[in-house]
Coordinates of C-alpha atoms and ligand atoms in Angstrom, one line a residue:
X1 CA 0.0 0.0 0.0
X2 CA 2.8 2.5 0.8
X3 CA 5.4 1.0 -1.4
X4 CA 5.6 4.2 -3.5
X5 CA 6.6 6.3 -0.5
X6 CA 10.2 7.4 0.0
X7 CA 12.5 5.7 2.6
X8 CA 12.2 8.7 5.0
X9 CA 8.4 8.6 4.8
X10 CA 8.3 4.8 5.3
X11 CA 10.5 5.1 8.4
X12 CA 8.0 7.5 9.9
X13 CA 4.8 5.8 8.7
X14 CA 5.8 2.2 9.1
X15 CA 8.3 2.0 12.0
X16 CA 9.9 -1.1 13.4
X17 CA 8.0 -0.9 16.6
X18 CA 4.3 -1.3 15.8
X19 CA 3.1 -2.6 19.1
X20 CA -0.2 -1.3 20.3
X21 CA -1.4 -1.9 23.8
X22 CA -4.0 -0.6 26.2
X23 CA -2.9 0.3 29.7
X24 CA -5.8 1.5 31.8
X25 CA -5.2 3.1 35.3
X26 CA -6.6 0.9 38.1
X27 CA -9.1 3.7 39.2
X28 CA -10.6 3.6 35.7
X29 CA -11.0 -0.1 35.8
X30 CA -12.9 0.3 39.0
X31 CA -15.2 3.0 37.5
X32 CA -15.8 1.0 34.3
X33 CA -16.2 -2.2 36.3
X34 CA -18.8 -0.5 38.5
X35 CA -20.7 0.8 35.4
X36 CA -21.0 -2.7 34.1
X37 CA -21.2 -4.8 37.3
X38 CA -23.6 -2.8 39.4
X39 CA -26.5 -3.0 37.0
X40 CA -25.7 -6.7 36.3
X41 CA -25.4 -7.5 40.0
X42 CA -28.7 -5.6 40.8
X43 CA -30.4 -7.6 38.0
X44 CA -29.2 -10.9 39.4
X45 CA -30.1 -10.0 43.0
X46 CA -33.6 -9.1 41.9
X47 CA -33.8 -12.3 39.9
X48 CA -32.5 -14.6 42.6
X49 CA -34.3 -13.1 45.6
X50 CA -37.5 -11.6 44.1
X51 CA -37.9 -13.6 41.0
X52 CA -38.1 -12.6 37.4
X53 CA -40.2 -9.4 36.9
X54 CA -43.0 -9.6 34.4
X55 CA -41.9 -9.2 30.8
X56 CA -43.2 -5.8 29.7
X57 CA -42.7 -6.7 26.1
X58 CA -46.0 -8.6 26.3
X59 CA -47.9 -5.4 27.2
X60 CA -46.1 -2.6 25.4
X61 CA -47.8 0.2 27.2
X62 CA -45.2 2.7 26.1
X63 CA -45.9 2.3 22.3
X64 CA -48.9 4.3 21.3
X65 CA -51.1 2.5 18.8
X66 CA -51.1 5.4 16.3
X67 CA -47.5 4.7 15.5
X68 CA -47.3 3.6 11.9
X69 CA -45.6 0.2 11.6
X70 CA -42.7 -0.4 9.3
X71 CA -39.7 1.6 8.1
X72 CA -40.4 4.2 5.5
X73 CA -37.8 4.7 2.7
X74 CA -36.2 7.8 4.4
X75 CA -35.6 5.9 7.6
X76 CA -34.0 2.9 5.8
X77 CA -31.9 5.1 3.6
X78 CA -30.6 7.3 6.5
X79 CA -29.9 4.2 8.5
X80 CA -27.5 2.8 5.9
X81 CA -26.0 6.2 5.0
X82 CA -25.3 6.6 8.7
X83 CA -23.6 3.2 8.8
X84 CA -21.2 4.3 6.0
X85 CA -20.4 7.6 7.7
X86 CA -19.9 6.1 11.1
X87 CA -17.5 3.6 9.6
X88 CA -15.4 6.4 8.1
X89 CA -15.7 8.6 11.2
X90 CA -14.7 5.9 13.7
X91 CA -11.9 4.6 11.6
X92 CA -10.4 8.0 11.0
X93 CA -11.0 8.8 14.6
X94 CA -8.8 5.8 15.6
X95 CA -6.0 7.1 13.4
X96 CA -6.2 10.5 15.0
X97 CA -6.3 8.9 18.5
X98 CA -3.0 7.0 18.1
X99 CA -1.2 10.1 17.0
X100 CA -1.2 11.0 20.6
X101 CA -2.1 7.7 22.1
X102 CA -2.9 8.9 25.6
X103 CA -6.1 10.2 27.2
X104 CA -6.3 12.4 30.2
X105 CA -8.7 14.4 32.4
X106 CA -6.3 17.3 32.8
X107 CA -5.4 20.2 30.4
X108 CA -1.7 19.8 30.8
X109 CA -1.3 16.2 29.7
X110 CA 1.5 15.4 32.1
X111 CA 3.2 12.1 31.4
X112 CA 1.7 9.4 33.6
X113 CA -1.4 11.4 34.4
X114 CA -3.2 9.7 31.5
X115 CA -6.0 7.3 32.4
X116 CA -5.4 5.2 29.4
X117 CA -2.5 4.8 27.0
X118 CA -2.4 2.8 23.8
X119 CA 1.4 2.8 23.6
X120 CA 3.8 0.5 25.5
X121 CA 6.1 3.4 26.0
X122 CA 6.5 5.4 29.2
X123 CA 7.6 8.9 28.6
X124 CA 11.4 8.9 29.3
X125 CA 12.5 11.4 31.9
X126 CA 16.2 11.7 31.0
X127 CA 15.8 13.0 27.4
X128 CA 13.6 15.2 25.3
X129 CA 10.7 13.1 24.1
X130 CA 8.5 14.9 21.5
X131 CA 4.9 14.2 20.9
X132 CA 5.8 13.3 17.3
X133 CA 8.1 10.5 18.6
X134 CA 5.3 9.4 20.8
X135 CA 2.8 8.8 17.9
X136 CA 1.9 5.2 17.3
X137 CA 1.3 2.9 14.4
X138 CA -2.2 1.6 13.7
X139 CA -3.1 -1.0 11.1
X140 CA -5.0 0.4 8.1
X141 CA -7.5 -2.4 8.8
X142 CA -8.6 -0.5 11.9
X143 CA -7.6 3.1 11.1
X144 CA -8.2 5.4 8.2
X145 CA -5.6 6.0 6.7
X146 CA -3.8 3.9 9.4
X147 CA 0.0 3.6 9.6
X148 CA 1.8 6.1 11.8
X149 CA 1.6 9.9 12.1
X150 CA -1.0 10.2 9.4
X151 CA -3.1 12.6 11.4
X152 CA -3.4 15.0 8.5
X153 CA -5.2 12.6 6.3
X154 CA -7.1 11.1 9.2
X155 CA -8.5 14.6 9.9
X156 CA -9.3 15.1 6.3
X157 CA -11.6 12.0 6.4
X158 CA -13.0 12.9 9.9
X159 CA -13.9 16.4 8.9
X160 CA -15.0 15.5 5.3
X161 CA -17.5 13.0 6.8
X162 CA -18.8 15.0 9.8
X163 CA -20.8 17.6 7.8
X164 CA -22.6 14.8 5.9
X165 CA -23.1 12.8 9.0
X166 CA -24.8 15.8 10.6
X167 CA -26.9 16.6 7.5
X168 CA -28.0 12.9 7.4
X169 CA -28.9 13.2 11.1
X170 CA -30.9 16.5 10.5
X171 CA -32.8 15.0 7.6
X172 CA -33.6 11.9 9.7
X173 CA -34.8 14.0 12.7
X174 CA -36.8 16.2 10.3
X175 CA -38.7 13.3 8.8
X176 CA -39.0 11.7 12.2
X177 CA -41.1 14.6 13.5
X178 CA -42.9 15.3 10.3
X179 CA -44.3 11.8 10.3
X180 CA -45.6 9.9 13.3
X181 CA -42.6 7.7 13.1
X182 CA -41.2 9.6 16.1
X183 CA -43.7 7.7 18.3
X184 CA -41.6 4.6 17.7
X185 CA -38.4 6.2 18.8
X186 CA -39.2 8.8 21.5
X187 CA -40.7 7.4 24.7
X188 CA -43.9 9.1 25.6
X189 CA -44.3 7.8 29.1
X190 CA -42.0 7.4 32.1
X191 CA -43.2 3.9 32.2
X192 CA -40.5 3.2 29.7
X193 CA -37.9 3.4 32.5
X194 CA -39.2 0.6 34.8
X195 CA -40.1 -1.4 31.7
X196 CA -36.6 -1.0 30.2
X197 CA -35.2 -2.2 33.6
X198 CA -37.4 -5.2 33.6
X199 CA -36.3 -6.1 30.0
X200 CA -32.7 -5.6 31.1
X201 CA -33.2 -8.1 34.0
X202 CA -34.5 -10.6 31.5
X203 CA -31.5 -10.2 29.2
X204 CA -28.9 -10.0 32.0
X205 CA -30.1 -13.3 33.5
X206 CA -30.4 -15.0 30.2
X207 CA -34.2 -15.3 30.4
X208 CA -34.7 -13.8 27.0
X209 CA -37.8 -11.6 26.8
X210 CA -40.6 -12.1 24.3
X211 CA -39.3 -10.6 21.1
X212 CA -41.7 -8.0 19.8
X213 CA -41.7 -7.9 16.0
X214 CA -39.6 -4.8 15.4
X215 CA -41.7 -4.0 12.4
X216 CA -44.5 -3.0 14.8
X217 CA -42.9 -2.5 18.2
X218 CA -39.7 -2.2 20.0
X219 CA -39.2 -3.4 23.5
X220 CA -38.7 -0.7 26.1
X221 CA -34.9 -1.2 26.4
X222 CA -34.6 -1.2 22.6
X223 CA -36.5 2.0 22.3
X224 CA -34.4 3.7 25.0
X225 CA -31.2 2.6 23.3
X226 CA -32.2 3.8 19.9
X227 CA -33.4 7.1 21.4
X228 CA -30.1 7.5 23.3
X229 CA -28.0 6.8 20.1
X230 CA -29.9 9.5 18.1
X231 CA -30.6 12.1 20.8
X232 CA -27.7 11.7 23.3
X233 CA -24.7 10.0 21.7
X234 CA -24.7 11.9 18.4
X235 CA -25.1 15.4 19.9
X236 CA -22.5 14.5 22.6
X237 CA -20.1 13.5 19.8
X238 CA -20.5 16.8 18.1
X239 CA -20.3 18.9 21.3
X240 CA -17.2 17.2 22.7
X241 CA -15.6 17.4 19.3
X242 CA -16.1 21.2 19.1
X243 CA -14.6 21.5 22.6
X244 CA -11.2 20.5 21.1
X245 CA -11.1 23.4 18.6
X246 CA -8.5 26.1 19.5
X247 CA -10.5 28.8 17.9
X248 CA -13.6 27.9 20.0
X249 CA -11.7 27.2 23.3
X250 CA -9.5 30.3 23.2
X251 CA -12.5 32.5 22.4
X252 CA -15.1 30.8 24.7
X253 CA -13.0 29.2 27.3
X254 CA -16.0 28.3 29.4
X255 CA -17.1 25.9 26.6
X256 CA -14.7 23.0 27.1
X257 CA -15.4 23.5 30.9
X258 CA -18.9 22.1 30.3
X259 CA -17.1 18.8 29.9
X260 CA -14.7 19.4 32.7
X261 CA -11.8 20.6 30.6
X262 CA -10.4 20.3 27.1
X263 CA -8.8 16.9 27.7
X264 CA -11.9 15.4 29.5
X265 CA -13.8 16.5 26.4
X266 CA -11.3 14.5 24.3
X267 CA -11.7 11.6 26.6
X268 CA -15.5 12.0 26.4
X269 CA -15.3 12.1 22.6
X270 CA -13.4 8.8 22.8
X271 CA -16.0 7.3 25.2
X272 CA -18.8 8.3 22.9
X273 CA -17.0 6.3 20.2
X274 CA -16.8 3.3 22.6
X275 CA -20.5 3.6 23.3
X276 CA -21.2 3.6 19.6
X277 CA -19.1 0.5 19.2
X278 CA -20.8 -1.3 22.1
X279 CA -24.2 -0.3 20.7
X280 CA -23.3 -1.6 17.2
X281 CA -22.0 -4.8 18.6
X282 CA -25.2 -5.5 20.6
X283 CA -27.5 -4.2 17.9
X284 CA -26.0 -6.4 15.2
X285 CA -25.9 -9.4 17.5
X286 CA -29.6 -9.0 18.3
X287 CA -30.5 -8.4 14.7
X288 CA -28.8 -11.7 13.9
X289 CA -30.2 -13.6 16.9
X290 CA -33.9 -12.5 16.5
X291 CA -34.5 -13.5 12.9
X292 CA -31.8 -12.1 10.5
X293 CA -33.7 -12.4 7.3
X294 CA -36.9 -10.9 8.6
X295 CA -35.1 -8.1 10.3
X296 CA -33.1 -7.3 7.1
X297 CA -36.4 -7.2 5.2
X298 CA -37.5 -4.6 7.7
X299 CA -34.6 -2.3 7.3
X300 CA -33.6 -2.9 3.7
X301 CA -37.0 -3.6 1.9
X302 CA -39.4 -2.0 4.3
X303 CA -41.5 -5.2 4.3
X304 CA -42.2 -7.7 7.0
X305 CA -41.7 -10.8 4.9
X306 CA -40.7 -14.0 6.8
X307 CA -40.1 -16.0 3.6
X308 CA -38.0 -13.8 1.4
X309 CA -34.2 -13.4 1.7
X310 CA -34.0 -10.5 -0.6
X311 CA -33.4 -8.0 2.3
X312 CA -30.6 -10.1 3.6
X313 CA -28.9 -10.4 0.2
X314 CA -29.2 -6.7 -0.5
X315 CA -28.1 -5.9 3.1
X316 CA -25.0 -8.0 2.6
X317 CA -24.4 -6.1 -0.6
X318 CA -24.6 -2.8 1.3
X319 CA -22.2 -4.0 3.9
X320 CA -19.8 -5.1 1.1
X321 CA -20.2 -1.7 -0.5
X322 CA -19.3 0.1 2.7
X323 CA -16.2 -2.2 3.0
X324 CA -15.3 -1.2 -0.6
X325 CA -15.8 2.5 0.3
X326 CA -13.3 2.0 3.2
X327 CA -10.8 0.4 0.8
X328 CA -11.3 3.2 -1.7
X329 CA -10.8 5.8 1.0
X330 CA -7.6 4.0 2.0
X331 CA -6.3 3.9 -1.6
X332 CA -7.2 7.6 -2.2
X333 CA -5.4 8.5 1.0
X334 CA -2.1 6.9 0.0
X335 CA -2.2 7.5 -3.7
X336 CA -4.1 10.8 -4.1
X337 CA -3.8 12.7 -0.8
X338 CA -3.6 16.1 -2.3
X339 CA -7.1 16.3 -3.9
X340 CA -8.5 15.0 -0.6
X341 CA -6.7 17.7 1.3
X342 CA -8.0 20.4 -1.1
X343 CA -11.6 19.0 -1.0
X344 CA -11.6 19.2 2.8
X345 CA -10.3 22.8 2.6
X346 CA -12.9 23.7 0.0
X347 CA -15.7 22.4 2.2
X348 CA -14.6 23.0 5.8
X349 CA -11.8 25.5 5.4
X350 CA -14.2 27.9 3.8
X351 CA -16.9 27.2 6.3
X352 CA -14.5 27.7 9.2
X353 CA -12.9 30.8 7.7
X354 CA -16.3 32.5 7.8
X355 CA -17.3 31.2 11.2
X356 CA -15.0 30.1 14.0
X357 CA -11.9 31.6 12.5
X358 CA -13.4 35.1 12.9
X359 CA -13.4 34.6 16.6
X360 CA -10.8 36.7 18.5
X361 CA -9.0 34.8 21.2
X362 CA -9.5 36.2 24.7
X363 CA -7.4 36.4 27.8
X364 CA -8.9 34.0 30.3
X365 CA -6.5 31.8 32.1
X366 CA -4.6 32.8 35.2
X367 CA -1.3 31.9 36.7
X368 CA -2.8 29.0 38.7
X369 CA -4.0 27.4 35.4
X370 CA -0.4 27.1 34.0
X371 CA 0.3 23.4 33.2
X372 CA 3.1 21.8 35.2
X373 CA 4.2 20.0 31.9
X374 CA 4.2 21.1 28.3
X375 CA 4.9 18.5 25.6
X376 CA 7.7 19.6 23.3
X377 CA 7.4 19.0 19.5
X378 CA 9.6 19.4 16.4
X379 CA 13.3 19.0 15.7
X380 CA 15.8 21.2 17.5
X381 CA 17.8 22.9 14.7
X382 CA 21.0 21.1 15.4
X383 CA 21.6 20.7 11.7
X384 CA 21.7 24.5 11.2
X385 CA 25.3 25.9 11.6
X386 CA 23.9 29.4 11.9
X387 CA 21.5 28.6 14.7
X388 CA 24.2 26.5 16.5
X389 CA 26.6 29.5 16.4
X390 CA 23.9 31.9 17.6
X391 CA 22.8 29.5 20.4
X392 CA 26.4 29.2 21.6
X393 CA 26.5 33.0 22.3
X394 CA 23.0 32.9 23.9
X395 CA 21.5 34.6 20.8
X396 CA 23.2 37.9 21.4
X397 CA 24.1 38.1 17.7
X398 CA 20.6 37.0 16.6
X399 CA 18.8 39.3 14.2
X400 CA 15.2 38.8 13.1
X401 CA 14.9 39.6 9.5
X402 CA 11.5 41.0 8.2
X403 CA 11.3 41.0 4.4
X404 CA 8.8 40.7 1.6
X405 CA 6.2 43.2 0.5
X406 CA 6.8 45.8 3.2
X407 CA 7.6 49.5 3.2
X408 CA 10.2 49.1 6.0
X409 CA 12.1 45.9 5.8
X410 CA 14.0 45.4 9.1
X411 CA 16.6 43.5 10.9
X412 CA 16.1 43.5 14.7
X413 CA 18.2 42.1 17.5
X414 CA 16.5 40.6 20.6
X415 CA 17.2 43.8 22.5
X416 CA 15.7 45.9 19.8
X417 CA 12.6 43.7 19.6
X418 CA 12.2 43.8 23.4
X419 CA 12.3 47.6 23.3
X420 CA 9.4 47.9 20.9
X421 CA 6.7 46.5 23.2
X422 CA 5.9 43.5 25.3
X423 CA 2.6 41.7 26.0
X424 CA 2.0 38.7 28.2
X425 CA -0.8 36.1 27.8
X426 CA -1.7 32.9 29.5
X427 CA -3.3 30.6 26.9
X428 CA -4.1 27.0 26.0
X429 CA -2.0 25.4 23.3
X430 CA -3.7 22.8 21.1
X431 CA -1.5 20.4 19.2
X432 CA -3.2 18.7 16.2
X433 CA -2.1 15.4 17.7
X434 CA -4.4 15.8 20.6
X435 CA -2.4 17.1 23.6
X436 CA -2.8 20.5 25.1
X437 CA -1.1 22.7 27.7
X438 CA -1.5 26.0 29.3
X439 CA 1.4 28.4 29.5
X440 CA 2.3 32.1 29.8
X441 CA 3.9 33.6 26.8
X442 CA 5.6 37.0 26.7
X443 CA 6.8 38.8 23.6
X444 CA 6.1 41.3 20.9
X445 CA 2.6 41.6 19.6
X446 CA 2.6 40.9 15.9
X447 CA 0.2 43.8 15.4
X448 CA 3.0 46.2 16.7
X449 CA 5.5 44.7 14.2
X450 CA 3.0 45.0 11.4
X451 CA 2.6 48.7 12.2
X452 CA 6.3 49.2 12.0
X453 CA 7.1 47.4 8.8
X454 CA 4.0 48.6 7.0
X455 CA 3.0 45.8 4.6
X456 CA 1.8 46.7 1.1
X457 CA -1.9 46.8 0.4
X458 CA -1.7 43.5 -1.5
X459 CA -0.3 41.5 1.4
X460 CA -2.7 38.9 2.7
X461 CA -0.3 36.4 4.3
X462 CA 2.7 36.3 6.6
X463 CA 5.2 33.5 6.3
X464 CA 7.4 32.5 9.3
X465 CA 10.6 30.5 8.5
X466 CA 12.4 28.4 11.1
X467 CA 16.1 27.5 11.5
X468 CA 14.8 23.9 12.1
X469 CA 13.7 21.4 9.5
X470 CA 10.5 19.5 9.1
X471 CA 9.9 15.8 9.7
X472 CA 11.0 14.8 6.2
X473 CA 13.7 17.5 5.8
X474 CA 13.6 21.0 4.3
X475 CA 13.0 24.2 6.2
X476 CA 10.1 24.3 8.6
X477 CA 7.8 27.2 7.9
X478 CA 4.2 28.1 8.2
X479 CA 2.0 31.0 7.0
X480 CA -0.8 32.9 8.6
X481 CA -3.4 35.4 7.3
X482 CA -2.5 39.0 8.0
X483 CA -5.8 39.1 9.7
X484 CA -4.9 36.4 12.2
X485 CA -1.5 38.0 12.9
X486 CA -3.3 41.2 13.9
X487 CA -5.6 39.4 16.4
X488 CA -5.1 40.1 20.1
X489 CA -2.7 37.6 21.7
X490 CA -0.7 37.0 18.5
X491 CA 2.9 37.2 19.7
X492 CA 6.5 36.7 18.7
X493 CA 7.4 35.1 22.1
X494 CA 10.8 35.1 23.8
X495 CA 9.4 34.2 27.2
X496 CA 7.5 31.1 28.5
X497 CA 6.1 30.9 32.0
X498 CA 8.0 34.1 33.0
X499 CA 11.4 32.7 32.0
X500 CA 13.4 33.1 28.8
X501 CA 12.2 30.7 26.1
X502 CA 14.1 27.4 26.3
X503 CA 15.8 25.8 23.4
X504 CA 13.3 23.0 23.5
X505 CA 10.4 25.4 23.2
X506 CA 11.8 27.5 20.4
X507 CA 14.6 29.9 21.4
X508 CA 15.3 32.6 20.6
X509 CA 11.9 33.4 19.2
X510 CA 8.7 31.5 18.5
X511 CA 5.2 32.3 17.3
X512 CA 1.9 32.3 19.2
X513 CA -1.4 32.6 17.2
X514 CA -4.0 31.5 19.7
X515 CA -6.9 30.7 17.4
X516 CA -4.8 28.2 15.5
X517 CA -3.4 24.7 16.1
X518 CA 0.1 24.2 17.4
X519 CA 1.8 23.3 14.1
X520 CA 1.2 26.8 12.8
X521 CA 3.3 28.3 15.6
X522 CA 6.7 28.2 14.2
X523 CA 9.6 27.7 16.7
X524 CA 13.2 28.8 16.3
X525 CA 12.2 31.6 13.9
X526 CA 14.8 32.7 11.4
X527 CA 13.0 35.3 9.4
X528 CA 9.5 36.6 8.5
X529 CA 8.2 37.4 5.0
X530 CA 5.1 39.3 4.1
X531 CA 3.6 37.9 0.9
X532 CA 0.6 38.1 -1.4
X533 CA -0.4 34.5 -1.1
X534 CA 0.6 31.4 0.7
X535 CA 0.8 29.8 -2.8
X536 CA 4.0 31.7 -3.4
X537 CA 6.1 29.8 -0.9
X538 CA 7.1 26.2 -0.2
X539 CA 5.0 23.8 -2.2
X540 CA 2.2 26.3 -2.0
X541 CA 0.0 24.8 0.6
X542 CA 0.7 27.2 3.4
X543 CA 3.2 25.4 5.6
X544 CA 5.7 22.6 6.0
X545 CA 3.1 20.2 7.4
X546 CA 0.5 21.3 4.9
X547 CA 3.0 20.6 2.1
X548 CA 4.4 17.3 3.4
X549 CA 1.8 15.8 5.7
X550 CA -1.5 17.1 4.3
X551 CA -2.4 19.0 7.5
X552 CA -5.4 21.3 7.2
X553 CA -5.0 24.1 4.6
X554 CA -5.9 27.7 5.0
X555 CA -8.9 28.1 2.8
X556 CA -8.3 30.0 -0.5
X557 CA -9.4 33.6 -0.1
Ligands
MTE1 N1 10.4 24.9 13.7 C1 9.4 24.1 14.1 N2 8.3 24.7 14.8 C2 7.3 24.0 15.2 C3 7.3 22.6 15.1 C4 8.4 22.0 14.4 O1 8.4 20.8 14.1 N3 9.4 22.8 13.9 N4 6.2 21.8 15.5 C5 5.0 22.5 15.8 C6 4.1 21.8 16.6 S1 3.4 20.5 15.8 C7 3.7 22.1 17.8 S2 2.5 21.3 18.6 C8 4.4 23.2 18.5 C9 4.9 22.7 19.8 O2 5.4 23.7 20.6 P1 6.2 23.3 22.0 O3 7.3 22.4 21.6 O4 6.6 24.5 22.6 O5 5.2 22.6 22.8 O6 5.4 23.8 17.8 C10 5.2 23.9 16.4 N5 6.3 24.6 15.9
MO2 MO1 1.6 19.9 17.0

């Protein structure tokens, strides 16, 4: 599959160590154990000491008689469309997850504070260990596009699918309430709760309840589960997903707090996925166990035939089609990544440019929020003779060059930069890989620099070039819209957590643009260039990671 890639790319994407594990902290085993064992235990106690409760499926008080039986075409169609989209979303989500294979409940992502890790590696304490090194391999059978550090393309699939998944959901809910089909899905009486419990006691103790014909009725537990998948899981997936956006979190910092914090939102997003998987597993098992052919006639053909196998055959065809789609997605990812990246930019990049990217980051965090740990990323420019020489002398000879389409090109030493102005912000950093951290940053507001150099009227973009190189070699750089550079909190930082910026975090100078993801914040800055379009530099996609790793593009303006 990846045979056409260069040796350097293969070394990153297909490393020697491809072990995947799952190490869960004991306290989380206890919580998960309790969630599973308490209801099971209660069901068994009730069964053993008080006997089996009556089977409510025989009575069905909660299903009003006016509900039309069967599955209209829109319900069947959206069911299968949903299956396709969920396959793509979950598989790409797994690829994103293993790019930072740890989940936490704290913003700072300190090593060993994770409640689960999917890597056998403990973060070494005696050397620099970057988040990129920490990324894990996932088989393309599970992940889309799979392999290692393919988060750019995984995001392309995740975000290409999400709008259509949402539209499909909206269409489904629209039809649901415009017909009386909703009566089948939405409980109309609280009686559904005790009934669902009674059904659960039956299942849990292997006294299988009377199976209502799903064409006419669901049992109470079934109805509650379907209701929860549509009206609880799907919205939770979207809301926790949004809590991970830097543009949203740094403009409305209260928002991720609805879920605890940014990392518990990420953990929640993962748990929603687990709930979907558990639901799919039980749903499919029961569809098979309670009359596969008949059930498939319901959801494929919309008929209640017990003799025909047509629904089953077509259903198998649909499943094979979804598998084929997953293969095509994989093939496209590895053979035609660029058009995918552009398509995603055309759809979401434009959508976001007009919506969340207009948000102005706000000052919100205080000293006590500063994370005790901050993951480092990127390659220290040890292969740059110029940077090494400057570092040796503590950057006393460093001069920041500002060139391009400006009235006043400049070369400024650190002392000169510091004399212009200084601003300090405490903000949350969002790495595309999934980790975050809160830190104080001190430095020159980009807006002040822009005032000094006076860009020409045709400038739309500012490019920042590093002394360091990218993952596959070549100068690391990234671009930002002039508009984003002028936003409050956009800084050329020489200070982190009230101390001079360390080598690890980008000395002598690094960028902070707080509505953007981490990879856009160039460290070890060499020079700055004001340009007409990001297409004029590098390979023309707006940054080193955009060029080489298909990270999110800035939308064309
Ligand atoms: N020159 C350079 N700058 C870079 C990178 C890099 O690889 N090279 N990585 C980026 C990424 S992906 C992130 S998340 C942040 C990390 O900043 P930190 O090391 O201070 O946490 O730096 C960004 N700036
Ligand atoms: Mo990052």
